[in-house]
Amino acid sequence: MPCTDREFARWKSQSAEKLDQSRKGGVDADIAPLVRLLNGLQQYFTTSSCSGRTILIDGNPDSSEVHKQNCQWLFVSHQKCTAEEVIPAAGRSSGDAVLKFEPFVLHVQCRRLEDAQLMHSVAVNSGFRNSGLTVGKTGKIISAVRSTHGLEVPVSQRGRLLVTHDYIDFLCQICNQKMEENLRRIDRFHENLRRALTSAGAPGPHVPECPSAQPAQSANEDGADGQAVYRRRRRREQAHGCHDDRKDTRDGCPGIDGRGCHDDSDSTLTELKDCLDLFT
C-alpha cells in the first residue's frame, strides 16, 4: 500500500536525525553534491551511499566467507591507490587478505513508484545497469543505484603473501582504471538526473533551470503501471540486437572497443532521451 505524504515526511525526518554509522562518519566528497541534490527534494532522501573504494581486508583463514564487518581493514581509499600504499598493508595480514574494488552504490527512498522509476531509468542509462527497486510491506520504496565493474582478488593466505609486488602494482593500476570509470559514471548520473528532474518539473531548490528541457508530461500517461519506459527501451534494444541482461561495454560486453551497443561513453543526448522517456 502506498505511503502517505505525512508518512514519507516522517521517514525522511527520522533519516536526517540518525547518526552516520559509516566508518568514515560522513558522505564521500565525490558524491556530496549528488546527495545534497536528492535530500533537497521533496520526493527523495538517501539512506546509504559510497562513492567507490579500493579496500584490503584480512579475513578469518578458517572461514569460507569474507564478511567485512568481521574482518580487519588493512587499507581503504576512496581515491586512486598506489602499490606503495597497498604492499605494506598486505604485509600486515595474518589471515586471508583480499584486495577489492567496490564501485559507487546509492540507496534512495522514493515517495512514489513514479519517482523510483525515474531514478531507475536515469541510473541504467548512465551506466549503472545493476540498479533495481524494492517495495516493502509498509510502502517504503527503495531505489538502489549500482554497477558491476568491481574487482575481488585474494593476495594472501594465513598471513603469507601469495603474489609478487609487481602483481600488486598491476592490481592497483586496474583498480585505478575502474575508479576513473566509476567517477565518470557518477558525473553522468548526476547530470542526467538534474536534467530529468528539471524536465519533470520536480520541486526543490537544488534543481537548476534547463533551457533545453521540453515541457514534462505525466509519467502515467502511457499506463497506470508506469512501465512504458521499459517497453520502449526494450523495443529499441531489440531493434539493435541488444538485451538488458547483457553487461555494459565497460563490464565485458562485446563492443568494449567503444563500438558496442551498450557503450557507456556514448553521447549524453541518447542517454538523456532514455531518462526522459518517463515523461514523453
Coordinates of C-alpha atoms in Angstrom, one line a residue:
M1 CA 0.0 0.0 0.0
P2 CA 1.5 3.4 -1.0
C3 CA 2.6 5.6 1.9
T4 CA 1.1 9.0 2.6
D5 CA 2.9 12.3 2.2
R6 CA 2.9 12.6 6.0
E7 CA 4.5 9.1 6.5
F8 CA 7.1 9.9 3.9
A9 CA 7.9 13.2 5.5
R10 CA 8.3 11.4 8.9
W11 CA 10.6 8.8 7.5
K12 CA 12.7 11.5 5.8
S13 CA 12.9 13.5 9.1
Q14 CA 13.9 10.3 11.0
S15 CA 16.6 9.5 8.5
A16 CA 18.1 13.0 8.7
E17 CA 18.3 12.7 12.5
K18 CA 20.2 9.4 12.5
L19 CA 23.9 9.4 13.2
D20 CA 26.1 8.4 10.3
Q21 CA 27.1 4.8 11.1
S22 CA 29.7 4.5 8.3
R23 CA 33.4 4.1 9.2
K24 CA 34.2 7.4 7.6
G25 CA 31.4 9.2 9.5
G26 CA 30.2 11.3 6.6
V27 CA 29.3 11.5 2.9
D28 CA 32.2 10.9 0.5
A29 CA 33.3 14.1 -1.2
D30 CA 32.9 12.9 -4.8
I31 CA 29.1 12.3 -4.2
A32 CA 28.4 15.1 -1.7
P33 CA 26.7 17.4 -4.3
L34 CA 24.6 14.5 -5.6
V35 CA 23.5 13.6 -2.1
R36 CA 22.6 17.2 -1.3
L37 CA 20.6 17.4 -4.5
L38 CA 18.5 14.3 -3.6
N39 CA 18.0 15.3 0.0
G40 CA 16.9 18.7 -1.0
L41 CA 13.9 17.3 -3.0
Q42 CA 10.5 16.5 -1.6
Q43 CA 10.2 13.1 -3.2
Y44 CA 13.6 11.6 -2.3
F45 CA 16.1 11.0 0.5
T46 CA 19.3 9.0 0.7
T47 CA 19.6 6.1 3.1
S48 CA 23.2 4.9 2.3
S49 CA 25.9 5.7 -0.2
C50 CA 29.6 5.1 -1.1
S51 CA 31.4 6.9 -3.9
G52 CA 33.5 3.8 -4.6
R53 CA 36.6 2.5 -2.9
T54 CA 39.6 0.2 -3.0
I55 CA 40.0 -1.9 0.2
L56 CA 42.3 -4.6 1.5
I57 CA 40.6 -6.7 4.2
D58 CA 42.0 -9.5 6.3
G59 CA 39.6 -12.4 6.7
N60 CA 39.4 -15.3 9.1
P61 CA 41.5 -18.1 7.5
D62 CA 39.2 -20.7 9.0
S63 CA 36.1 -19.2 7.4
S64 CA 35.0 -19.9 3.8
E65 CA 33.2 -16.5 3.6
V66 CA 34.5 -12.9 3.8
H67 CA 32.4 -10.6 5.9
K68 CA 33.7 -7.1 6.0
Q69 CA 32.1 -6.3 9.4
N70 CA 34.1 -9.2 11.0
C71 CA 37.4 -8.5 9.2
Q72 CA 40.3 -6.3 9.8
W73 CA 40.6 -3.4 7.4
L74 CA 44.2 -3.2 6.3
F75 CA 43.7 -0.5 3.7
V76 CA 40.9 1.7 2.3
S77 CA 40.9 4.5 -0.2
H78 CA 38.1 6.4 -1.9
Q79 CA 40.6 7.8 -4.4
K80 CA 43.3 6.2 -6.5
C81 CA 45.8 4.0 -4.7
T82 CA 49.4 3.0 -5.2
A83 CA 51.3 -0.2 -4.7
E84 CA 53.5 1.7 -2.1
E85 CA 50.3 2.0 0.0
V86 CA 48.9 -1.5 -0.5
I87 CA 52.1 -3.6 -0.2
P88 CA 52.9 -2.6 3.4
A89 CA 49.2 -3.1 4.3
A90 CA 49.3 -6.6 2.8
G91 CA 52.4 -7.3 4.8
R92 CA 50.3 -6.8 8.0
S93 CA 48.0 -9.7 7.1
S94 CA 47.6 -12.5 9.5
G95 CA 44.7 -14.2 7.7
D96 CA 43.4 -14.4 4.2
A97 CA 43.7 -10.9 2.7
V98 CA 41.5 -9.9 -0.2
L99 CA 42.0 -6.7 -2.4
K100 CA 38.7 -5.4 -3.6
F101 CA 37.4 -2.5 -5.7
E102 CA 33.8 -1.7 -4.9
P103 CA 32.1 0.8 -7.3
F104 CA 29.6 3.5 -6.4
V105 CA 26.4 2.5 -4.7
L106 CA 23.5 4.7 -3.6
H107 CA 20.2 3.8 -1.9
V108 CA 17.4 6.3 -2.2
Q109 CA 14.0 6.1 -0.6
C110 CA 11.4 7.4 -3.0
R111 CA 8.0 8.9 -2.4
R112 CA 6.1 7.3 -5.2
L113 CA 6.7 4.5 -7.7
E114 CA 6.9 7.0 -10.5
D115 CA 9.8 8.7 -8.7
A116 CA 11.6 5.4 -8.3
Q117 CA 11.1 4.6 -12.0
L118 CA 12.6 7.9 -12.9
M119 CA 15.6 7.2 -10.7
H120 CA 16.0 3.7 -12.1
S121 CA 15.8 4.8 -15.7
V122 CA 18.4 7.5 -15.2
A123 CA 20.7 5.1 -13.4
V124 CA 20.5 2.4 -16.0
N125 CA 21.1 4.8 -18.9
S126 CA 24.0 6.4 -17.1
G127 CA 25.9 3.1 -16.9
F128 CA 24.6 1.7 -13.6
R129 CA 23.0 -1.4 -15.1
N130 CA 22.8 -3.4 -11.9
S131 CA 20.3 -1.0 -10.4
G132 CA 16.9 -2.0 -9.1
L133 CA 13.9 -1.3 -6.9
T134 CA 12.4 -2.8 -3.8
V135 CA 9.0 -2.2 -2.3
G136 CA 8.3 -3.0 1.3
K137 CA 5.1 -4.1 3.0
T138 CA 4.9 -0.7 4.8
G139 CA 5.0 1.1 1.4
K140 CA 8.7 2.0 1.5
I141 CA 10.2 2.2 -2.0
I142 CA 13.9 2.0 -2.2
S143 CA 15.9 2.6 -5.4
A144 CA 19.4 1.1 -5.5
V145 CA 21.9 2.6 -7.9
R146 CA 24.6 0.0 -8.6
S147 CA 27.0 -1.2 -11.3
T148 CA 29.0 -4.4 -11.8
H149 CA 32.6 -3.3 -12.6
G150 CA 34.0 -4.5 -9.3
L151 CA 37.1 -6.5 -8.5
E152 CA 38.0 -9.1 -5.8
V153 CA 41.4 -10.8 -5.7
P154 CA 42.9 -12.8 -2.8
V155 CA 46.5 -11.8 -2.2
S156 CA 47.5 -13.8 1.0
Q157 CA 46.6 -17.0 2.8
R158 CA 47.1 -17.3 6.6
G159 CA 49.3 -14.3 6.5
R160 CA 51.6 -15.5 3.7
L161 CA 51.7 -13.3 0.6
L162 CA 50.7 -15.3 -2.5
V163 CA 51.6 -12.8 -5.2
T164 CA 54.5 -10.7 -6.1
H165 CA 54.9 -6.9 -5.5
D166 CA 54.7 -6.4 -9.3
Y167 CA 51.3 -8.2 -9.4
I168 CA 50.0 -6.0 -6.6
D169 CA 51.2 -2.9 -8.6
F170 CA 49.3 -4.3 -11.6
L171 CA 46.1 -4.8 -9.4
C172 CA 46.4 -1.2 -8.2
Q173 CA 46.5 0.0 -11.8
I174 CA 43.4 -1.9 -12.6
C175 CA 41.6 -0.5 -9.5
N176 CA 42.6 3.0 -10.5
Q177 CA 41.2 2.5 -14.0
K178 CA 38.0 1.2 -12.5
M179 CA 37.9 4.2 -10.2
E180 CA 38.2 6.6 -13.2
E181 CA 35.3 4.9 -15.0
N182 CA 33.4 4.9 -11.7
L183 CA 33.7 8.7 -11.3
R184 CA 32.8 9.3 -15.0
R185 CA 29.5 7.3 -14.4
I186 CA 28.8 9.3 -11.2
D187 CA 29.2 12.6 -13.1
R188 CA 27.0 11.3 -15.9
F189 CA 24.3 10.1 -13.5
H190 CA 24.3 13.4 -11.6
E191 CA 23.9 15.4 -14.8
N192 CA 21.3 13.2 -16.3
L193 CA 19.3 13.2 -13.0
R194 CA 19.4 17.0 -12.8
R195 CA 18.1 17.3 -16.4
A196 CA 15.4 14.6 -15.9
L197 CA 14.2 16.3 -12.7
T198 CA 14.1 19.7 -14.3
S199 CA 12.1 18.3 -17.3
A200 CA 9.7 16.6 -14.9
G201 CA 9.2 19.8 -13.0
A202 CA 10.4 18.3 -9.7
P203 CA 10.2 20.8 -6.8
G204 CA 13.3 21.6 -4.8
P205 CA 15.9 24.3 -4.6
H206 CA 18.8 22.3 -6.0
V207 CA 17.3 21.5 -9.4
P208 CA 18.6 24.2 -11.9
E209 CA 16.7 25.6 -14.8
C210 CA 17.4 23.8 -18.0
P211 CA 16.6 25.9 -21.1
S212 CA 16.7 23.0 -23.5
A213 CA 14.3 20.8 -21.5
Q214 CA 11.0 20.1 -23.0
P215 CA 7.7 20.5 -21.1
A216 CA 7.0 17.5 -18.9
Q217 CA 4.0 15.2 -19.3
S218 CA 2.5 12.8 -16.8
A219 CA 4.6 9.7 -16.0
N220 CA 1.5 7.6 -16.1
E221 CA 0.2 8.8 -19.4
D222 CA 1.1 5.5 -21.1
G223 CA -0.5 3.3 -18.4
A224 CA -1.1 3.2 -14.7
D225 CA 1.7 0.8 -14.1
G226 CA 4.3 3.3 -15.4
Q227 CA 6.1 0.6 -17.3
A228 CA 6.0 2.2 -20.8
V229 CA 9.6 3.4 -20.5
Y230 CA 10.8 -0.2 -20.2
R231 CA 8.8 -1.4 -23.1
R232 CA 10.1 1.4 -25.3
R233 CA 13.7 0.8 -24.2
R234 CA 13.3 -3.0 -24.9
R235 CA 11.9 -2.4 -28.4
R236 CA 14.9 -0.1 -29.2
E237 CA 17.4 -2.6 -27.9
Q238 CA 15.8 -5.5 -29.7
A239 CA 15.9 -3.4 -32.9
H240 CA 19.7 -3.1 -32.4
G241 CA 20.2 -6.7 -31.3
C242 CA 20.8 -5.8 -27.6
H243 CA 19.2 -7.1 -24.4
D244 CA 19.1 -5.8 -20.9
D245 CA 20.7 -9.0 -19.5
R246 CA 24.0 -8.2 -21.3
K247 CA 26.7 -6.4 -19.4
D248 CA 27.6 -2.9 -20.5
T249 CA 30.6 -2.3 -22.7
R250 CA 32.9 -1.5 -19.8
D251 CA 32.0 -4.7 -18.0
G252 CA 32.8 -7.2 -20.7
C253 CA 30.1 -6.7 -23.3
P254 CA 31.2 -7.4 -26.9
G255 CA 31.9 -3.9 -28.2
I256 CA 34.3 -2.9 -25.4
D257 CA 36.3 -1.2 -28.1
G258 CA 33.7 1.6 -28.0
R259 CA 31.6 0.5 -30.9
G260 CA 29.2 -1.8 -28.9
C261 CA 25.5 -1.2 -28.4
H262 CA 25.9 -0.6 -24.6
D263 CA 29.0 1.6 -24.8
D264 CA 29.0 3.8 -21.7
S265 CA 31.0 6.5 -23.4
D266 CA 28.3 7.4 -25.9
S267 CA 26.6 10.8 -26.2
T268 CA 24.6 12.3 -23.4
L269 CA 21.8 13.1 -25.7
T270 CA 20.9 9.5 -26.2
E271 CA 21.1 8.8 -22.5
L272 CA 19.0 11.8 -21.7
K273 CA 16.4 10.7 -24.2
D274 CA 16.1 7.4 -22.4
C275 CA 16.0 9.1 -19.0
L276 CA 13.1 11.3 -20.1
D277 CA 11.1 8.5 -21.6
L278 CA 9.0 8.5 -18.5
F279 CA 7.6 11.9 -19.4
T280 CA 7.1 11.6 -23.2

